[in-house]
Amino acid sequence: MSTEFPTYNIQAFQRHEPDVPFFMTPLEKLVREFKGIDKSHSHTFYLLMWIKEGKGTHTIDFRTYEVGPHQLYFLTPGQVHSWELSPDIKGYNLFFEPNYFRSRFPNRLFAYPFYHSHQHRPLLEVADETFVSLYELMYQEYTAAEVNRSEVFLSYLHIILEKANRVYQNQWPGESTHYYDRIRQYEELLEEQFLDIREVKTYAEQLHISPNHLNNICKTLLGKTASQLLYERIIIEAKRLLTHTALSIKEIGYLLHFEDPSYFVRFFRTHTGQTPLDFRESQNR
């Protein structure tokens, strides 16, 4: 049985400057120098991964994507991912702390659907050469010891995210709506409180809207109820613990605040079609 996956902060990466809230490196260099980075892990920061050349697979919270040129991957803090990449892989990995971006754009992260961690595709197919140029300019800025480097880097980051948002809306036009900020706020509350709060009403109160309105927003954008999003978040955490720890089913149930282990088993089976044990065994084959 595998041990629990590591969670990295930006300071974990080699030669990173202390207290700098962003990091950028060629993907091939990261793979070569940071041993074990291909194994399951999570981060405390936001991630953008640009694939310029190469192929492979990228697994994000139990969903596997085929890696190929001209792809952009987006990950939020807490997501678990791993990859298998070909030796000729080339691209860039860019990490940034949430508060770094929010220092200039306080609410803008809510507007990006690709950062709706569990409900939207974390992947864009981007053939536009502008992204190549932007990434190269960003890396030049990152490696230069110039004045106002942090401000210029943040400007490039903002441009990339806005251009990615434009491409996303073109590729998935039905998903564009002014309700995105509410969904993202709800997701953030779920990330912080899903272990302790299991009532949609309490989340709606924190968002200053009615439970019915929150449900309507979720159904309009995602075709799911607010309760379904809550249950899916619990299931993702259960799957992580079943796959990446040696804890017993009973211990995992308690960690997820199920007082009765048999109720945890029923809950998991209802929402996945498998018992926790069956799921664990399927991951270890």
PDB file of C-alpha atoms in Angstrom:
ATOM      1  CA  MET A   1       0.000   0.000   0.000  1.00  0.00           C
ATOM      2  CA  SER A   2       1.374   3.429  -0.896  1.00  0.00           C
ATOM      3  CA  THR A   3       2.050   6.083   1.711  1.00  0.00           C
ATOM      4  CA  GLU A   4       0.291   9.429   1.861  1.00  0.00           C
ATOM      5  CA  PHE A   5       1.103  11.789  -1.009  1.00  0.00           C
ATOM      6  CA  PRO A   6       3.320  14.833  -0.269  1.00  0.00           C
ATOM      7  CA  THR A   7       2.039  18.411  -0.381  1.00  0.00           C
ATOM      8  CA  TYR A   8       4.561  20.932  -1.732  1.00  0.00           C
ATOM      9  CA  ASN A   9       4.789  24.656  -1.170  1.00  0.00           C
ATOM     10  CA  ILE A  10       6.762  26.927  -3.478  1.00  0.00           C
ATOM     11  CA  GLN A  11       9.751  26.965  -1.133  1.00  0.00           C
ATOM     12  CA  ALA A  12      10.166  23.207  -1.667  1.00  0.00           C
ATOM     13  CA  PHE A  13      11.625  23.749  -5.130  1.00  0.00           C
ATOM     14  CA  GLN A  14      15.365  23.979  -5.647  1.00  0.00           C
ATOM     15  CA  ARG A  15      17.027  27.380  -5.834  1.00  0.00           C
ATOM     16  CA  HIS A  16      13.771  29.143  -5.125  1.00  0.00           C
ATOM     17  CA  GLU A  17      14.239  32.570  -3.602  1.00  0.00           C
ATOM     18  CA  PRO A  18      12.892  32.861  -0.049  1.00  0.00           C
ATOM     19  CA  ASP A  19       9.504  34.589   0.277  1.00  0.00           C
ATOM     20  CA  VAL A  20       8.952  35.042  -3.468  1.00  0.00           C
ATOM     21  CA  PRO A  21       5.313  34.086  -4.212  1.00  0.00           C
ATOM     22  CA  PHE A  22       5.910  32.755  -7.741  1.00  0.00           C
ATOM     23  CA  PHE A  23       8.148  30.189  -9.424  1.00  0.00           C
ATOM     24  CA  MET A  24       8.795  29.245 -13.036  1.00  0.00           C
ATOM     25  CA  THR A  25      10.967  26.613 -14.675  1.00  0.00           C
ATOM     26  CA  PRO A  26      11.200  24.665 -17.942  1.00  0.00           C
ATOM     27  CA  LEU A  27       9.165  21.473 -17.536  1.00  0.00           C
ATOM     28  CA  GLU A  28      12.018  19.265 -18.748  1.00  0.00           C
ATOM     29  CA  LYS A  29      14.299  20.791 -16.098  1.00  0.00           C
ATOM     30  CA  LEU A  30      11.737  20.240 -13.333  1.00  0.00           C
ATOM     31  CA  VAL A  31      11.293  16.585 -14.341  1.00  0.00           C
ATOM     32  CA  ARG A  32      15.068  16.076 -14.478  1.00  0.00           C
ATOM     33  CA  GLU A  33      16.018  17.807 -11.223  1.00  0.00           C
ATOM     34  CA  PHE A  34      13.055  17.315  -8.876  1.00  0.00           C
ATOM     35  CA  LYS A  35      13.032  13.579  -8.254  1.00  0.00           C
ATOM     36  CA  GLY A  36       9.616  12.072  -7.598  1.00  0.00           C
ATOM     37  CA  ILE A  37       7.696  15.034  -9.007  1.00  0.00           C
ATOM     38  CA  ASP A  38       5.965  12.636 -11.418  1.00  0.00           C
ATOM     39  CA  LYS A  39       4.398  10.730  -8.496  1.00  0.00           C
ATOM     40  CA  SER A  40       1.097  11.676  -6.840  1.00  0.00           C
ATOM     41  CA  HIS A  41       1.373  14.963  -4.935  1.00  0.00           C
ATOM     42  CA  SER A  42      -0.520  18.174  -4.240  1.00  0.00           C
ATOM     43  CA  HIS A  43       0.429  21.855  -3.867  1.00  0.00           C
ATOM     44  CA  THR A  44      -0.445  24.844  -1.719  1.00  0.00           C
ATOM     45  CA  PHE A  45      -0.351  27.119  -4.791  1.00  0.00           C
ATOM     46  CA  TYR A  46      -1.941  27.550  -8.233  1.00  0.00           C
ATOM     47  CA  LEU A  47      -0.245  25.894 -11.218  1.00  0.00           C
ATOM     48  CA  LEU A  48      -0.108  26.451 -14.975  1.00  0.00           C
ATOM     49  CA  MET A  49       1.679  23.830 -17.061  1.00  0.00           C
ATOM     50  CA  TRP A  50       2.363  24.574 -20.720  1.00  0.00           C
ATOM     51  CA  ILE A  51       3.215  21.633 -22.996  1.00  0.00           C
ATOM     52  CA  LYS A  52       5.283  22.718 -25.982  1.00  0.00           C
ATOM     53  CA  GLU A  53       6.506  19.300 -27.185  1.00  0.00           C
ATOM     54  CA  GLY A  54       6.212  15.657 -26.140  1.00  0.00           C
ATOM     55  CA  LYS A  55       3.441  13.371 -24.984  1.00  0.00           C
ATOM     56  CA  GLY A  56       2.292  11.228 -22.072  1.00  0.00           C
ATOM     57  CA  THR A  57      -0.529  11.151 -19.545  1.00  0.00           C
ATOM     58  CA  HIS A  58      -1.505  13.544 -16.764  1.00  0.00           C
ATOM     59  CA  THR A  59      -3.795  12.295 -13.982  1.00  0.00           C
ATOM     60  CA  ILE A  60      -5.645  14.924 -11.928  1.00  0.00           C
ATOM     61  CA  ASP A  61      -7.891  13.736  -9.097  1.00  0.00           C
ATOM     62  CA  PHE A  62      -8.446  10.308 -10.700  1.00  0.00           C
ATOM     63  CA  ARG A  63      -9.107  11.636 -14.214  1.00  0.00           C
ATOM     64  CA  THR A  64      -6.419  10.897 -16.796  1.00  0.00           C
ATOM     65  CA  TYR A  65      -5.732  13.183 -19.781  1.00  0.00           C
ATOM     66  CA  GLU A  66      -3.596  12.487 -22.852  1.00  0.00           C
ATOM     67  CA  VAL A  67      -0.683  14.941 -22.946  1.00  0.00           C
ATOM     68  CA  GLY A  68       0.300  16.537 -26.248  1.00  0.00           C
ATOM     69  CA  PRO A  69       1.777  19.722 -27.722  1.00  0.00           C
ATOM     70  CA  HIS A  70       0.011  23.068 -27.286  1.00  0.00           C
ATOM     71  CA  GLN A  71      -1.804  22.164 -24.082  1.00  0.00           C
ATOM     72  CA  LEU A  72      -2.314  24.265 -20.968  1.00  0.00           C
ATOM     73  CA  TYR A  73      -3.093  22.545 -17.658  1.00  0.00           C
ATOM     74  CA  PHE A  74      -4.501  24.392 -14.647  1.00  0.00           C
ATOM     75  CA  LEU A  75      -4.455  23.134 -11.049  1.00  0.00           C
ATOM     76  CA  THR A  76      -5.773  24.678  -7.859  1.00  0.00           C
ATOM     77  CA  PRO A  77      -4.311  24.295  -4.356  1.00  0.00           C
ATOM     78  CA  GLY A  78      -5.045  20.873  -2.887  1.00  0.00           C
ATOM     79  CA  GLN A  79      -5.608  18.934  -6.107  1.00  0.00           C
ATOM     80  CA  VAL A  80      -3.653  15.681  -6.399  1.00  0.00           C
ATOM     81  CA  HIS A  81      -1.913  14.906  -9.673  1.00  0.00           C
ATOM     82  CA  SER A  82       0.753  12.724 -11.246  1.00  0.00           C
ATOM     83  CA  TRP A  83       2.109  12.243 -14.743  1.00  0.00           C
ATOM     84  CA  GLU A  84       4.016   9.991 -17.113  1.00  0.00           C
ATOM     85  CA  LEU A  85       5.836  12.105 -19.701  1.00  0.00           C
ATOM     86  CA  SER A  86       7.970  11.163 -22.701  1.00  0.00           C
ATOM     87  CA  PRO A  87      11.738  11.879 -22.580  1.00  0.00           C
ATOM     88  CA  ASP A  88      11.360  14.599 -25.238  1.00  0.00           C
ATOM     89  CA  ILE A  89       8.884  16.624 -23.156  1.00  0.00           C
ATOM     90  CA  LYS A  90       9.308  20.410 -23.314  1.00  0.00           C
ATOM     91  CA  GLY A  91       7.309  23.238 -21.820  1.00  0.00           C
ATOM     92  CA  TYR A  92       7.062  25.371 -18.688  1.00  0.00           C
ATOM     93  CA  ASN A  93       5.675  25.004 -15.193  1.00  0.00           C
ATOM     94  CA  LEU A  94       4.493  28.170 -13.488  1.00  0.00           C
ATOM     95  CA  PHE A  95       3.429  28.328  -9.834  1.00  0.00           C
ATOM     96  CA  PHE A  96       1.934  31.267  -7.951  1.00  0.00           C
ATOM     97  CA  GLU A  97       0.474  31.921  -4.521  1.00  0.00           C
ATOM     98  CA  PRO A  98      -3.210  32.967  -4.431  1.00  0.00           C
ATOM     99  CA  ASN A  99      -2.502  36.166  -2.489  1.00  0.00           C
ATOM    100  CA  TYR A 100       0.112  37.248  -5.027  1.00  0.00           C
ATOM    101  CA  PHE A 101      -2.488  37.356  -7.789  1.00  0.00           C
ATOM    102  CA  ARG A 102      -5.184  38.761  -5.508  1.00  0.00           C
ATOM    103  CA  SER A 103      -2.937  41.632  -4.435  1.00  0.00           C
ATOM    104  CA  ARG A 104      -3.792  43.334  -7.729  1.00  0.00           C
ATOM    105  CA  PHE A 105      -6.856  41.383  -8.873  1.00  0.00           C
ATOM    106  CA  PRO A 106      -8.789  40.568  -5.672  1.00  0.00           C
ATOM    107  CA  ASN A 107     -11.724  38.642  -7.175  1.00  0.00           C
ATOM    108  CA  ARG A 108     -10.511  37.721 -10.640  1.00  0.00           C
ATOM    109  CA  LEU A 109      -9.561  34.101  -9.867  1.00  0.00           C
ATOM    110  CA  PHE A 110     -13.282  33.445  -9.371  1.00  0.00           C
ATOM    111  CA  ALA A 111     -13.884  34.293 -13.040  1.00  0.00           C
ATOM    112  CA  TYR A 112     -11.679  31.558 -14.507  1.00  0.00           C
ATOM    113  CA  PRO A 113     -13.716  28.362 -15.089  1.00  0.00           C
ATOM    114  CA  PHE A 114     -10.576  26.228 -15.541  1.00  0.00           C
ATOM    115  CA  TYR A 115      -9.775  26.954 -11.887  1.00  0.00           C
ATOM    116  CA  HIS A 116     -13.130  25.513 -10.773  1.00  0.00           C
ATOM    117  CA  SER A 117     -11.200  22.589  -9.456  1.00  0.00           C
ATOM    118  CA  HIS A 118     -13.611  19.663  -9.650  1.00  0.00           C
ATOM    119  CA  GLN A 119     -16.302  20.682 -12.122  1.00  0.00           C
ATOM    120  CA  HIS A 120     -14.562  21.961 -15.257  1.00  0.00           C
ATOM    121  CA  ARG A 121     -11.876  20.704 -17.597  1.00  0.00           C
ATOM    122  CA  PRO A 122      -8.452  21.730 -16.232  1.00  0.00           C
ATOM    123  CA  LEU A 123      -7.069  21.590 -19.771  1.00  0.00           C
ATOM    124  CA  LEU A 124      -7.014  23.821 -22.847  1.00  0.00           C
ATOM    125  CA  GLU A 125      -5.839  23.026 -26.367  1.00  0.00           C
ATOM    126  CA  VAL A 126      -4.012  26.195 -27.419  1.00  0.00           C
ATOM    127  CA  ALA A 127      -2.370  26.331 -30.850  1.00  0.00           C
ATOM    128  CA  ASP A 128      -1.945  30.126 -30.719  1.00  0.00           C
ATOM    129  CA  GLU A 129       1.775  30.967 -30.943  1.00  0.00           C
ATOM    130  CA  THR A 130       1.086  33.975 -28.715  1.00  0.00           C
ATOM    131  CA  PHE A 131       1.150  31.648 -25.712  1.00  0.00           C
ATOM    132  CA  VAL A 132       4.624  30.419 -26.668  1.00  0.00           C
ATOM    133  CA  SER A 133       5.865  34.005 -26.867  1.00  0.00           C
ATOM    134  CA  LEU A 134       4.205  34.971 -23.585  1.00  0.00           C
ATOM    135  CA  TYR A 135       5.708  32.019 -21.742  1.00  0.00           C
ATOM    136  CA  GLU A 136       9.157  32.774 -23.128  1.00  0.00           C
ATOM    137  CA  LEU A 137       8.846  36.443 -22.149  1.00  0.00           C
ATOM    138  CA  MET A 138       7.693  35.429 -18.678  1.00  0.00           C
ATOM    139  CA  TYR A 139      10.647  33.108 -18.222  1.00  0.00           C
ATOM    140  CA  GLN A 140      13.041  35.840 -19.340  1.00  0.00           C
ATOM    141  CA  GLU A 141      11.470  38.140 -16.762  1.00  0.00           C
ATOM    142  CA  TYR A 142      11.599  35.443 -14.089  1.00  0.00           C
ATOM    143  CA  THR A 143      15.324  34.813 -14.581  1.00  0.00           C
ATOM    144  CA  ALA A 144      16.272  38.504 -14.828  1.00  0.00           C
ATOM    145  CA  ALA A 145      17.306  40.476 -11.758  1.00  0.00           C
ATOM    146  CA  GLU A 146      15.467  43.610 -12.824  1.00  0.00           C
ATOM    147  CA  VAL A 147      13.615  46.246 -10.854  1.00  0.00           C
ATOM    148  CA  ASN A 148       9.860  45.652 -10.470  1.00  0.00           C
ATOM    149  CA  ARG A 149      10.292  42.067 -11.620  1.00  0.00           C
ATOM    150  CA  SER A 150       7.373  40.920  -9.465  1.00  0.00           C
ATOM    151  CA  GLU A 151       5.020  43.529 -10.963  1.00  0.00           C
ATOM    152  CA  VAL A 152       5.996  42.753 -14.557  1.00  0.00           C
ATOM    153  CA  PHE A 153       5.722  38.999 -13.961  1.00  0.00           C
ATOM    154  CA  LEU A 154       2.251  39.466 -12.471  1.00  0.00           C
ATOM    155  CA  SER A 155       1.202  41.468 -15.539  1.00  0.00           C
ATOM    156  CA  TYR A 156       2.286  38.623 -17.831  1.00  0.00           C
ATOM    157  CA  LEU A 157       0.482  36.112 -15.614  1.00  0.00           C
ATOM    158  CA  HIS A 158      -2.714  38.158 -15.796  1.00  0.00           C
ATOM    159  CA  ILE A 159      -2.501  38.378 -19.598  1.00  0.00           C
ATOM    160  CA  ILE A 160      -2.002  34.604 -19.932  1.00  0.00           C
ATOM    161  CA  LEU A 161      -4.976  33.844 -17.690  1.00  0.00           C
ATOM    162  CA  GLU A 162      -7.212  36.342 -19.498  1.00  0.00           C
ATOM    163  CA  LYS A 163      -6.220  34.971 -22.907  1.00  0.00           C
ATOM    164  CA  ALA A 164      -6.742  31.423 -21.623  1.00  0.00           C
ATOM    165  CA  ASN A 165     -10.176  32.465 -20.361  1.00  0.00           C
ATOM    166  CA  ARG A 166     -11.034  33.799 -23.827  1.00  0.00           C
ATOM    167  CA  VAL A 167      -9.931  30.524 -25.455  1.00  0.00           C
ATOM    168  CA  TYR A 168     -11.879  28.521 -22.873  1.00  0.00           C
ATOM    169  CA  GLN A 169     -15.086  30.451 -23.570  1.00  0.00           C
ATOM    170  CA  ASN A 170     -14.619  29.831 -27.309  1.00  0.00           C
ATOM    171  CA  GLN A 171     -14.015  26.101 -26.791  1.00  0.00           C
ATOM    172  CA  TRP A 172     -16.840  25.729 -24.243  1.00  0.00           C
ATOM    173  CA  PRO A 173     -19.271  28.548 -25.122  1.00  0.00           C
ATOM    174  CA  GLY A 174     -22.179  27.151 -23.121  1.00  0.00           C
ATOM    175  CA  GLU A 175     -20.266  27.582 -19.879  1.00  0.00           C
ATOM    176  CA  SER A 176     -19.980  31.370 -19.942  1.00  0.00           C
ATOM    177  CA  THR A 177     -22.108  33.019 -17.269  1.00  0.00           C
ATOM    178  CA  HIS A 178     -21.924  35.703 -14.639  1.00  0.00           C
ATOM    179  CA  TYR A 179     -22.677  33.071 -11.979  1.00  0.00           C
ATOM    180  CA  TYR A 180     -19.125  31.699 -12.114  1.00  0.00           C
ATOM    181  CA  ASP A 181     -17.963  33.788  -9.175  1.00  0.00           C
ATOM    182  CA  ARG A 182     -20.660  32.267  -6.953  1.00  0.00           C
ATOM    183  CA  ILE A 183     -19.718  28.721  -7.953  1.00  0.00           C
ATOM    184  CA  ARG A 184     -16.057  29.387  -7.256  1.00  0.00           C
ATOM    185  CA  GLN A 185     -16.862  30.977  -3.886  1.00  0.00           C
ATOM    186  CA  TYR A 186     -18.970  27.945  -3.012  1.00  0.00           C
ATOM    187  CA  GLU A 187     -16.113  25.643  -4.046  1.00  0.00           C
ATOM    188  CA  GLU A 188     -13.692  27.573  -1.848  1.00  0.00           C
ATOM    189  CA  LEU A 189     -16.036  27.212   1.114  1.00  0.00           C
ATOM    190  CA  LEU A 190     -16.311  23.483   0.378  1.00  0.00           C
ATOM    191  CA  GLU A 191     -12.516  23.171   0.348  1.00  0.00           C
ATOM    192  CA  GLU A 192     -12.309  24.796   3.763  1.00  0.00           C
ATOM    193  CA  GLN A 193     -15.357  23.296   5.465  1.00  0.00           C
ATOM    194  CA  PHE A 194     -16.583  20.098   3.771  1.00  0.00           C
ATOM    195  CA  LEU A 195     -15.395  17.942   6.682  1.00  0.00           C
ATOM    196  CA  ASP A 196     -17.370  19.919   9.249  1.00  0.00           C
ATOM    197  CA  ILE A 197     -20.381  21.335   7.407  1.00  0.00           C
ATOM    198  CA  ARG A 198     -22.718  19.001   5.540  1.00  0.00           C
ATOM    199  CA  GLU A 199     -25.722  21.324   5.105  1.00  0.00           C
ATOM    200  CA  VAL A 200     -26.132  23.409   1.949  1.00  0.00           C
ATOM    201  CA  LYS A 201     -28.137  25.936   3.964  1.00  0.00           C
ATOM    202  CA  THR A 202     -25.040  26.888   5.997  1.00  0.00           C
ATOM    203  CA  TYR A 203     -22.958  27.468   2.856  1.00  0.00           C
ATOM    204  CA  ALA A 204     -25.750  29.542   1.297  1.00  0.00           C
ATOM    205  CA  GLU A 205     -25.882  31.718   4.410  1.00  0.00           C
ATOM    206  CA  GLN A 206     -22.148  32.415   4.113  1.00  0.00           C
ATOM    207  CA  LEU A 207     -22.680  33.413   0.474  1.00  0.00           C
ATOM    208  CA  HIS A 208     -25.622  35.641   1.498  1.00  0.00           C
ATOM    209  CA  ILE A 209     -28.033  33.850  -0.820  1.00  0.00           C
ATOM    210  CA  SER A 210     -30.859  31.383  -0.270  1.00  0.00           C
ATOM    211  CA  PRO A 211     -30.287  27.611  -0.551  1.00  0.00           C
ATOM    212  CA  ASN A 212     -32.715  27.529  -3.486  1.00  0.00           C
ATOM    213  CA  HIS A 213     -30.755  30.226  -5.304  1.00  0.00           C
ATOM    214  CA  LEU A 214     -27.481  28.357  -4.731  1.00  0.00           C
ATOM    215  CA  ASN A 215     -29.093  25.177  -6.057  1.00  0.00           C
ATOM    216  CA  ASN A 216     -30.406  27.001  -9.118  1.00  0.00           C
ATOM    217  CA  ILE A 217     -26.942  28.423  -9.864  1.00  0.00           C
ATOM    218  CA  CYS A 218     -25.344  24.969  -9.578  1.00  0.00           C
ATOM    219  CA  LYS A 219     -28.013  23.388 -11.784  1.00  0.00           C
ATOM    220  CA  THR A 220     -27.791  26.160 -14.393  1.00  0.00           C
ATOM    221  CA  LEU A 221     -24.002  26.003 -14.721  1.00  0.00           C
ATOM    222  CA  LEU A 222     -23.208  22.393 -13.910  1.00  0.00           C
ATOM    223  CA  GLY A 223     -26.416  20.396 -14.105  1.00  0.00           C
ATOM    224  CA  LYS A 224     -25.884  19.338 -10.483  1.00  0.00           C
ATOM    225  CA  THR A 225     -27.363  20.341  -7.144  1.00  0.00           C
ATOM    226  CA  ALA A 226     -25.337  22.100  -4.457  1.00  0.00           C
ATOM    227  CA  SER A 227     -25.590  18.908  -2.393  1.00  0.00           C
ATOM    228  CA  GLN A 228     -24.077  16.881  -5.232  1.00  0.00           C
ATOM    229  CA  LEU A 229     -21.039  19.189  -5.320  1.00  0.00           C
ATOM    230  CA  LEU A 230     -20.624  18.736  -1.578  1.00  0.00           C
ATOM    231  CA  TYR A 231     -20.902  14.944  -1.836  1.00  0.00           C
ATOM    232  CA  GLU A 232     -18.458  14.849  -4.766  1.00  0.00           C
ATOM    233  CA  ARG A 233     -15.896  16.762  -2.693  1.00  0.00           C
ATOM    234  CA  ILE A 234     -16.237  14.219   0.122  1.00  0.00           C
ATOM    235  CA  ILE A 235     -15.859  11.349  -2.360  1.00  0.00           C
ATOM    236  CA  ILE A 236     -12.699  12.861  -3.880  1.00  0.00           C
ATOM    237  CA  GLU A 237     -11.139  13.082  -0.416  1.00  0.00           C
ATOM    238  CA  ALA A 238     -12.191   9.514   0.349  1.00  0.00           C
ATOM    239  CA  LYS A 239     -10.610   8.293  -2.901  1.00  0.00           C
ATOM    240  CA  ARG A 240      -7.375  10.143  -2.109  1.00  0.00           C
ATOM    241  CA  LEU A 241      -7.152   8.526   1.319  1.00  0.00           C
ATOM    242  CA  LEU A 242      -8.056   5.079  -0.015  1.00  0.00           C
ATOM    243  CA  THR A 243      -5.441   5.312  -2.766  1.00  0.00           C
ATOM    244  CA  HIS A 244      -2.571   7.109  -1.075  1.00  0.00           C
ATOM    245  CA  THR A 245      -2.657   5.947   2.567  1.00  0.00           C
ATOM    246  CA  ALA A 246      -2.634   2.633   4.420  1.00  0.00           C
ATOM    247  CA  LEU A 247      -5.443   3.735   6.747  1.00  0.00           C
ATOM    248  CA  SER A 248      -8.254   1.252   7.345  1.00  0.00           C
ATOM    249  CA  ILE A 249     -11.745   1.876   5.929  1.00  0.00           C
ATOM    250  CA  LYS A 250     -12.941   2.580   9.470  1.00  0.00           C
ATOM    251  CA  GLU A 251     -10.139   5.111  10.092  1.00  0.00           C
ATOM    252  CA  ILE A 252     -10.873   6.883   6.810  1.00  0.00           C
ATOM    253  CA  GLY A 253     -14.557   7.065   7.717  1.00  0.00           C
ATOM    254  CA  TYR A 254     -13.686   8.712  11.032  1.00  0.00           C
ATOM    255  CA  LEU A 255     -11.288  11.140   9.335  1.00  0.00           C
ATOM    256  CA  LEU A 256     -14.129  12.168   7.031  1.00  0.00           C
ATOM    257  CA  HIS A 257     -16.369  12.689  10.087  1.00  0.00           C
ATOM    258  CA  PHE A 258     -18.590   9.645   9.601  1.00  0.00           C
ATOM    259  CA  GLU A 259     -19.307   8.463  13.138  1.00  0.00           C
ATOM    260  CA  ASP A 260     -20.622   5.120  11.875  1.00  0.00           C
ATOM    261  CA  PRO A 261     -18.177   3.282   9.537  1.00  0.00           C
ATOM    262  CA  SER A 262     -21.059   1.379   7.932  1.00  0.00           C
ATOM    263  CA  TYR A 263     -22.676   4.680   6.926  1.00  0.00           C
ATOM    264  CA  PHE A 264     -19.411   5.739   5.251  1.00  0.00           C
ATOM    265  CA  VAL A 265     -19.412   2.478   3.260  1.00  0.00           C
ATOM    266  CA  ARG A 266     -23.044   3.032   2.185  1.00  0.00           C
ATOM    267  CA  PHE A 267     -22.363   6.675   1.304  1.00  0.00           C
ATOM    268  CA  PHE A 268     -19.336   5.745  -0.818  1.00  0.00           C
ATOM    269  CA  ARG A 269     -21.163   2.924  -2.602  1.00  0.00           C
ATOM    270  CA  THR A 270     -24.200   5.136  -3.309  1.00  0.00           C
ATOM    271  CA  HIS A 271     -22.050   7.778  -4.999  1.00  0.00           C
ATOM    272  CA  THR A 272     -19.503   5.575  -6.792  1.00  0.00           C
ATOM    273  CA  GLY A 273     -21.156   2.196  -7.336  1.00  0.00           C
ATOM    274  CA  GLN A 274     -18.279   0.527  -5.448  1.00  0.00           C
ATOM    275  CA  THR A 275     -17.494  -0.200  -1.829  1.00  0.00           C
ATOM    276  CA  PRO A 276     -14.400   1.572  -0.431  1.00  0.00           C
ATOM    277  CA  LEU A 277     -12.574  -1.772  -0.365  1.00  0.00           C
ATOM    278  CA  ASP A 278     -13.445  -2.545  -3.993  1.00  0.00           C
ATOM    279  CA  PHE A 279     -12.226   0.900  -5.039  1.00  0.00           C
ATOM    280  CA  ARG A 280      -8.960   0.511  -3.104  1.00  0.00           C
ATOM    281  CA  GLU A 281      -8.288  -2.893  -4.646  1.00  0.00           C
ATOM    282  CA  SER A 282      -9.000  -1.565  -8.148  1.00  0.00           C
ATOM    283  CA  GLN A 283      -6.365   1.151  -7.643  1.00  0.00           C
ATOM    284  CA  ASN A 284      -3.737  -1.346  -6.511  1.00  0.00           C
ATOM    285  CA  ARG A 285      -4.039  -3.754  -9.434  1.00  0.00           C
TER     286      ARG A 285
END
